[in-house]
Amino acid sequence: MKIRVLLSWISLLFFSIFTINAQETFPVNGSNDHKPQLYAFTHATIVTGNGKTISDGTLLIDHQKIVYVGNDKAIPKGYVVQNLKGKYIYPSFIDLFSTYGVEQPKSKGSASWGGPQIFTSQKEGAYNWNEAIHPESQAYKVFSIDNKNADKLQQYGFGAVQTLEQDGIARGSSALVSLAKSNDNEVVLIPEAAAQYAFDKGTSRNSYPGSIMGSVALLRQTYYDAEWYAKHGNDYNISLEEFGRLQNLPQIFEATNLTDLFRINRLKDEFGKNYIIKTDGEEYKRIDFLKEMGAPLIVPLDFPEPYDVENPLDAADISLSKLKHWELAPSNPARLAQAGIEFSLTAYGLKEPKEFWKNLRKSIAYGLSQDDALKALTLTPAKYLGIEDKLGSLEAGKIANFLITDAPIFEEQAKILENWTQGHQNILQSLDLDLRGTYTTSDKNALKIEGKLGK
C-alpha cells in the first residue's frame, strides 16, 4: 500500500513538472502546432558583418536562432534547403531612432500668450512638478506592431528598430523591437533599451520652460533633484525615482541643430554622462569639436533636395549656407568616418525606401566606404545598446535577422529579395531561383525544365 502511494506521489510530481514547463503565458486559439523551422541557405556569398566574407557559404537557422555560418558543414537531416547560388546574405540593419509602433502623444494645448500661467504639472499622481520631465514613460507599454510601417522599414533593410515617445525633455525609456510580423509579445527584444532626452518640452502644458535656456536649466535641476532624492528623499516622487533608475541604461540625447551639440557637451562634462547623440546631419561643420568630444553619434541620411534656382528672384532668397549644406551634407558620414568618429545611421526623417537607398549610395559615392556603411547599420548600433551577442552580425547563437540580395547590397541595381526577422521570412521580391535542369519523377520518367531565368 505504501509503495502504491509513493508511486502515485512520484507520478503526480512528474506530471506537475511537465505541466509547469509546458505552460504558456499567451493561450493558443486552436490546436497548438509546433512545426520544426529548420532552414539551410547554401552556396551563397555571406557577408557576416564582422569583417568576414564567406564564398559558397551555408547559413543554418533553427526557429529564431542562427546555428551555423560557414562552408564546411554537411546539412543535417530535417532542414529545408534553399540553394542561393549567385545570391548574397547580409545581417539585417538596426535603426536606433524610430517611432515605429508607438503612437506619439498629441498636443495638450500648452499655455498661450495672454492666458493664465501654468507653473505646476496638471498630471494627477506623484509625478514631477513639470510635465516636460516624464522619465516614467515607457515605450514598450504602448507599443503595438504596425504592419504597414514594418513593410516599409523592411524595404530599407532593417530588421530591428529602437522606438520611443518623441516628446518632452526627459522622455523615459525606449524599446528595441523586431520588425517580425508575429505577436506584440514576441517582437519586443529589450523592453527598456535606453533613456531618451531632448531640449524640446513637447506637449507639456506648463509655461516653463519657454526657451532653450530654460530647457537646459530644467534638465540640470532635474539631475540635481534626482541626486538629492536618492540620498535624502522622504516623499515618494515617481519621476525622480524613474529618472535615477534609468541612469543605468544607455543615454540617448536628440540634438535638433548644431549648437545643441555644445549644450549637450556641457551637460556631459557637468554630470559625467556618456551620451549617444542623435544629430541633425550638419556634423561636418564641427568635426574637430566632435572628435574632441568623443561622443558616439546616430546620424540621419535625410539630405536636402536640390533648390529650384531657375528663377533669379527665387534663387536670390536662398542663402549661401543652405546651398553649401546641400552640397556638403552627403559627405557628412564619410567625413565622420575619416576623422575616426563612431556613428550609426538612421532612416529617421525619410518618407520612402527609395530615399534611404539613394542617400546611402550617395554617401558612398562621396567617400564613405562600404565596410563603414555596413558597420554603421549593423555592429555599431548593436554595440551602442550592448547587444552584440544578439544582433549586428551573422554568427551562431544570434537572432536570425538577415537579408538576401541579388547582388552586393550597396551596388546601384542591387535589390533586397528577402528580409528574415526572428526567423520569419518576409518576401520583398522574387528570388528567381534557377530551377532549370532534368529531374527524375517518382515513376522514373524524366522532367526537363528550360527557359530564361525569371520567366
XYZ file of C-alpha atoms in Angstrom:
455
model
C 0.000 0.000 0.000
C 2.811 2.379 0.917
C 4.585 1.591 -2.372
C 1.405 2.479 -4.364
C 1.046 5.769 -2.511
C 4.718 6.555 -3.122
C 4.396 5.758 -6.850
C 1.276 7.939 -7.029
C 3.140 10.886 -5.500
C 6.090 10.390 -7.870
C 3.710 10.305 -10.861
C 1.989 13.475 -9.653
C 5.354 15.199 -9.219
C 6.491 14.389 -12.757
C 3.116 15.454 -14.144
C 3.363 18.775 -12.288
C 6.875 19.426 -13.582
C 5.776 18.654 -17.144
C 2.752 20.928 -16.808
C 4.804 23.828 -15.442
C 7.394 23.528 -18.226
C 4.665 23.370 -20.864
C 2.753 26.359 -19.501
C 2.407 29.337 -21.858
C 1.625 32.892 -20.781
C -0.331 33.539 -24.005
C -3.030 30.982 -24.897
C -3.212 29.487 -28.385
C -6.565 29.800 -30.144
C -6.882 26.377 -31.791
C -4.552 23.381 -31.974
C -1.012 24.104 -30.829
C 1.220 23.160 -33.769
C 4.963 23.375 -33.118
C 6.395 22.735 -36.580
C 10.165 22.392 -36.941
C 11.506 25.600 -38.517
C 14.860 24.425 -39.795
C 16.280 26.208 -42.854
C 19.569 25.821 -44.707
C 20.706 28.518 -47.150
C 23.515 27.139 -49.301
C 26.035 28.308 -51.937
C 25.580 31.996 -51.077
C 28.146 34.735 -50.603
C 27.726 35.523 -46.900
C 28.901 38.906 -45.589
C 28.860 38.264 -41.859
C 29.136 41.901 -40.766
C 32.151 41.304 -38.519
C 34.751 41.672 -41.248
C 34.360 38.257 -42.895
C 33.030 37.307 -46.309
C 32.346 33.606 -46.916
C 32.209 32.392 -50.514
C 29.949 29.439 -51.335
C 28.725 29.659 -47.739
C 25.991 27.971 -45.753
C 23.696 29.580 -43.177
C 21.629 27.323 -40.892
C 18.794 28.647 -38.741
C 16.666 26.868 -36.155
C 13.492 28.860 -35.436
C 14.715 32.318 -34.309
C 18.401 31.447 -33.944
C 21.387 31.112 -36.232
C 23.086 27.772 -35.548
C 25.857 27.772 -38.154
C 27.632 30.098 -40.591
C 30.448 28.734 -42.769
C 31.202 26.491 -45.734
C 32.454 23.181 -44.348
C 29.406 21.589 -42.738
C 27.075 18.924 -44.104
C 23.384 19.815 -43.941
C 21.738 17.920 -41.042
C 18.569 15.942 -41.701
C 15.261 17.757 -41.407
C 16.401 21.106 -42.861
C 14.580 22.836 -45.722
C 17.407 23.578 -48.164
C 17.421 26.702 -50.327
C 20.149 26.997 -52.973
C 21.233 30.660 -53.153
C 23.945 30.353 -55.769
C 24.696 33.825 -57.112
C 22.893 35.498 -54.163
C 24.246 37.382 -51.130
C 23.357 37.251 -47.433
C 23.884 40.198 -45.039
C 22.844 40.904 -41.450
C 19.648 42.965 -41.291
C 20.112 46.609 -40.308
C 19.343 48.196 -36.925
C 17.845 51.704 -36.599
C 18.302 53.330 -33.186
C 15.944 56.279 -33.686
C 12.378 55.464 -34.654
C 8.776 55.895 -33.542
C 7.666 52.582 -35.105
C 4.603 51.067 -33.424
C 4.381 53.799 -30.759
C 1.565 56.314 -31.053
C 3.010 59.741 -30.393
C 1.394 61.979 -27.740
C -0.897 64.624 -29.150
C -0.589 68.248 -28.116
C -2.380 69.010 -24.878
C -2.502 72.725 -25.549
C 0.362 74.471 -23.800
C -0.001 77.819 -22.129
C -0.646 80.585 -24.677
C 0.343 84.214 -24.691
C -2.113 86.269 -22.687
C -3.544 83.173 -20.991
C -3.024 82.054 -17.402
C 0.461 80.892 -16.490
C 0.736 77.189 -15.542
C 3.637 76.530 -13.189
C 2.907 73.028 -11.887
C 2.025 69.726 -13.531
C -1.618 69.129 -14.420
C -0.968 65.386 -14.399
C -2.596 63.585 -11.474
C -0.334 61.466 -9.307
C 3.010 61.684 -7.509
C 4.830 62.941 -10.588
C 7.383 65.665 -11.250
C 6.187 69.253 -10.929
C 6.939 69.908 -14.632
C 5.242 67.832 -17.340
C 8.263 68.094 -19.682
C 10.085 65.760 -17.273
C 8.403 62.358 -17.530
C 11.057 59.627 -17.291
C 8.294 57.265 -16.166
C 7.131 56.976 -19.810
C 7.911 53.517 -21.188
C 7.621 52.936 -24.932
C 7.184 49.174 -24.625
C 3.931 49.653 -22.684
C 2.279 51.471 -25.590
C 3.978 49.564 -28.424
C 1.996 47.572 -30.974
C 3.083 46.039 -34.293
C 2.433 48.320 -37.284
C 2.400 46.051 -40.354
C 2.323 48.898 -42.893
C 5.400 50.614 -41.471
C 7.080 47.251 -40.894
C 6.831 46.636 -44.659
C 8.457 49.993 -45.376
C 11.285 49.536 -42.864
C 11.989 46.034 -44.160
C 12.453 47.509 -47.635
C 15.071 49.815 -46.123
C 16.811 46.648 -44.936
C 16.032 46.999 -41.234
C 15.228 44.004 -39.072
C 15.090 45.734 -35.687
C 14.479 49.302 -34.531
C 14.601 51.242 -31.307
C 11.306 53.040 -30.812
C 10.452 55.892 -28.462
C 7.902 58.501 -27.461
C 9.412 61.583 -29.059
C 8.012 64.041 -26.529
C 9.453 66.154 -23.736
C 12.869 66.794 -22.228
C 13.272 63.649 -20.107
C 11.343 61.271 -22.348
C 11.568 57.981 -20.475
C 12.774 54.695 -21.901
C 12.768 53.421 -25.472
C 12.299 49.798 -26.557
C 14.209 47.667 -29.053
C 11.767 45.677 -31.187
C 11.988 43.287 -34.095
C 10.133 44.015 -37.337
C 8.750 40.481 -37.469
C 5.005 40.309 -38.084
C 4.057 37.888 -35.348
C 2.691 38.932 -31.950
C 3.451 42.031 -29.882
C 4.809 39.948 -27.011
C 7.221 38.081 -29.309
C 8.913 41.036 -31.033
C 9.956 43.110 -28.004
C 13.667 42.301 -27.768
C 14.607 44.763 -24.990
C 11.691 46.427 -23.143
C 13.885 49.246 -21.831
C 16.809 49.731 -24.194
C 17.869 53.329 -23.442
C 16.889 56.556 -21.689
C 15.889 59.386 -24.026
C 16.408 63.183 -23.757
C 15.962 66.362 -25.795
C 15.681 70.126 -25.278
C 12.129 70.344 -26.681
C 9.439 70.498 -23.969
C 6.983 68.802 -26.332
C 3.324 68.583 -25.320
C 3.886 69.870 -21.760
C 1.155 72.299 -20.661
C 3.490 74.144 -18.301
C 4.501 77.675 -19.164
C 8.075 76.912 -18.197
C 10.413 76.378 -19.932
C 9.718 78.886 -22.669
C 13.221 78.970 -24.138
C 16.176 76.712 -24.840
C 17.947 78.277 -21.862
C 15.023 77.237 -19.665
C 15.121 73.674 -21.050
C 18.810 73.349 -20.176
C 18.177 74.775 -16.701
C 15.237 72.418 -16.078
C 17.237 69.336 -17.078
C 20.201 70.393 -14.932
C 17.891 70.960 -11.969
C 16.347 67.510 -12.516
C 19.786 65.870 -12.356
C 20.491 67.611 -9.054
C 16.995 66.877 -7.701
C 17.331 63.174 -8.558
C 20.736 63.024 -6.873
C 19.346 64.644 -3.711
C 16.211 62.477 -3.797
C 18.285 59.269 -3.937
C 20.074 60.273 -0.724
C 17.544 62.254 1.303
C 14.096 61.989 -0.310
C 11.276 61.201 2.131
C 8.209 61.887 -0.015
C 7.773 59.481 -2.925
C 8.311 61.036 -6.372
C 7.608 58.716 -9.316
C 9.501 60.846 -11.826
C 12.666 61.291 -9.769
C 12.612 57.601 -8.834
C 12.429 56.614 -12.508
C 14.947 59.268 -13.574
C 17.509 57.794 -11.204
C 16.772 54.205 -12.253
C 17.220 54.979 -15.955
C 20.762 56.259 -15.420
C 21.947 52.652 -15.663
C 20.771 52.434 -19.292
C 22.469 53.866 -22.414
C 21.694 57.612 -22.551
C 20.499 58.970 -25.925
C 20.156 62.728 -26.500
C 18.471 64.232 -29.565
C 20.194 67.314 -30.986
C 17.968 69.233 -33.389
C 20.662 71.698 -34.505
C 24.416 72.161 -34.427
C 24.515 74.364 -31.319
C 22.716 71.644 -29.324
C 25.971 69.675 -29.509
C 27.740 72.302 -27.396
C 24.940 72.324 -24.816
C 24.961 68.532 -24.605
C 28.729 68.529 -24.196
C 28.482 70.857 -21.181
C 25.879 68.588 -19.595
C 28.110 65.608 -20.360
C 31.033 67.229 -18.533
C 28.938 68.541 -15.622
C 27.222 65.243 -14.812
C 29.734 62.742 -16.174
C 27.351 61.241 -18.726
C 28.316 59.259 -21.826
C 25.582 60.436 -24.162
C 24.859 58.866 -27.531
C 23.776 61.829 -29.653
C 21.193 61.683 -32.413
C 22.376 64.524 -34.661
C 20.829 66.684 -37.388
C 23.294 65.917 -40.217
C 25.496 69.016 -40.024
C 28.367 67.459 -38.075
C 30.849 68.072 -40.904
C 30.859 71.747 -39.795
C 32.410 70.887 -36.403
C 34.464 67.745 -36.991
C 37.327 68.818 -34.719
C 34.958 69.590 -31.841
C 33.155 66.262 -32.202
C 36.438 64.373 -32.312
C 37.488 66.037 -29.063
C 34.051 65.444 -27.528
C 34.308 61.724 -28.254
C 30.547 61.032 -28.118
C 29.090 58.246 -30.302
C 26.560 59.535 -32.833
C 23.337 58.474 -34.550
C 23.467 60.236 -37.927
C 20.483 60.808 -40.262
C 20.576 60.246 -44.019
C 17.996 62.973 -44.604
C 19.756 65.186 -47.164
C 18.266 68.417 -48.591
C 16.733 68.255 -52.043
C 18.174 70.479 -54.811
C 16.826 74.021 -54.739
C 14.939 75.473 -57.694
C 17.191 78.302 -58.870
C 15.776 78.680 -62.366
C 14.056 81.931 -61.423
C 16.711 84.521 -60.409
C 14.330 86.157 -57.912
C 13.692 82.832 -56.151
C 17.397 81.987 -56.255
C 18.234 85.271 -54.515
C 16.198 84.128 -51.466
C 18.350 81.007 -50.986
C 21.252 81.699 -48.644
C 24.810 80.594 -49.336
C 24.759 78.465 -46.156
C 21.757 76.500 -47.459
C 23.456 75.918 -50.795
C 26.665 74.789 -49.078
C 24.709 72.391 -46.868
C 23.003 70.915 -49.929
C 26.433 70.405 -51.477
C 28.224 69.006 -48.397
C 25.524 67.073 -46.498
C 26.069 63.807 -48.448
C 29.750 63.875 -47.428
C 28.875 64.042 -43.712
C 29.135 60.267 -42.967
C 32.403 59.964 -44.906
C 33.971 62.917 -43.067
C 32.989 61.421 -39.711
C 34.477 58.050 -40.669
C 37.686 59.659 -41.901
C 38.017 61.524 -38.580
C 37.605 58.274 -36.628
C 34.303 59.375 -35.045
C 31.998 56.463 -34.203
C 28.484 56.664 -35.656
C 25.452 54.656 -36.648
C 22.970 55.610 -39.364
C 19.227 56.193 -39.081
C 16.453 56.442 -41.655
C 14.530 58.838 -39.382
C 13.080 61.728 -41.389
C 12.866 59.810 -44.673
C 9.470 59.026 -46.164
C 10.223 56.317 -48.700
C 12.677 53.386 -49.013
C 13.985 54.749 -52.311
C 15.133 57.917 -50.490
C 17.101 55.845 -47.986
C 18.917 53.833 -50.635
C 19.513 56.865 -52.856
C 21.049 58.834 -49.983
C 23.036 55.893 -48.610
C 24.591 55.206 -52.008
C 25.213 58.924 -52.456
C 27.140 58.922 -49.156
C 29.251 56.048 -50.504
C 29.851 57.988 -53.730
C 31.025 60.919 -51.549
C 33.675 58.783 -49.847
C 32.016 56.538 -47.224
C 33.437 53.030 -47.588
C 31.052 50.105 -47.964
C 32.570 48.461 -44.882
C 31.946 51.600 -42.796
C 28.392 51.882 -44.153
C 27.588 48.284 -43.225
C 29.158 48.667 -39.781
C 27.134 51.839 -39.118
C 23.940 49.923 -39.871
C 24.705 46.696 -38.006
C 27.507 46.213 -35.467
C 27.781 49.817 -34.251
C 24.108 50.229 -33.238
C 24.244 46.789 -31.596
C 27.314 47.895 -29.664
C 25.594 51.111 -28.504
C 22.889 49.047 -26.766
C 25.235 46.299 -25.599
C 23.527 43.595 -27.674
C 26.453 42.414 -29.825
C 25.678 38.899 -28.588
C 22.185 39.051 -30.148
C 22.329 41.227 -33.280
C 24.688 43.078 -35.599
C 26.401 40.185 -37.389
C 25.758 36.658 -38.649
C 27.158 34.281 -36.038
C 25.956 31.122 -34.321
C 23.701 31.884 -31.360
C 22.458 35.246 -32.636
C 18.907 36.158 -33.691
C 18.121 35.134 -37.278
C 17.801 38.633 -38.762
C 19.308 38.667 -42.249
C 18.876 39.919 -45.811
C 19.065 38.028 -49.096
C 20.092 40.203 -52.062
C 20.678 39.560 -55.756
C 23.977 41.497 -55.826
C 26.390 43.226 -53.410
C 23.974 45.332 -51.385
C 25.474 48.774 -51.991
C 25.616 48.430 -55.774
C 23.283 50.707 -57.685
C 20.996 48.000 -59.082
C 21.067 45.646 -56.084
C 17.695 44.513 -54.737
C 16.720 43.074 -51.366
C 14.831 39.901 -52.193
C 14.013 38.720 -48.662
C 14.353 40.172 -45.172
C 14.218 37.491 -42.464
C 13.296 38.769 -38.996
C 13.499 36.464 -35.956
C 13.485 33.510 -38.349
C 10.324 34.755 -40.127
C 10.524 35.053 -43.906
C 9.471 38.378 -45.461
C 9.478 38.184 -49.257
C 10.102 41.583 -50.865
C 10.876 40.425 -54.414
C 11.033 37.084 -56.213
C 14.241 35.116 -55.610
C 14.325 33.927 -59.259
C 15.814 30.590 -58.199
C 17.400 28.638 -61.050
C 15.178 25.541 -61.353
C 16.364 24.618 -64.846
C 17.579 21.057 -65.322
C 16.467 17.465 -65.768
C 14.518 15.818 -62.949
C 13.524 12.191 -62.376
C 9.901 11.768 -61.337
C 8.619 9.142 -58.898
C 7.650 6.862 -61.822
C 11.197 7.089 -63.271
C 10.291 9.461 -66.073
C 12.446 12.459 -66.986
C 11.161 16.016 -66.490
C 13.185 18.745 -68.203
C 12.808 22.420 -67.230
C 14.191 25.001 -69.685
C 13.818 28.663 -70.437
C 15.107 32.079 -69.413
C 15.828 32.618 -65.725
C 12.990 34.545 -64.067
C 10.360 33.513 -66.624
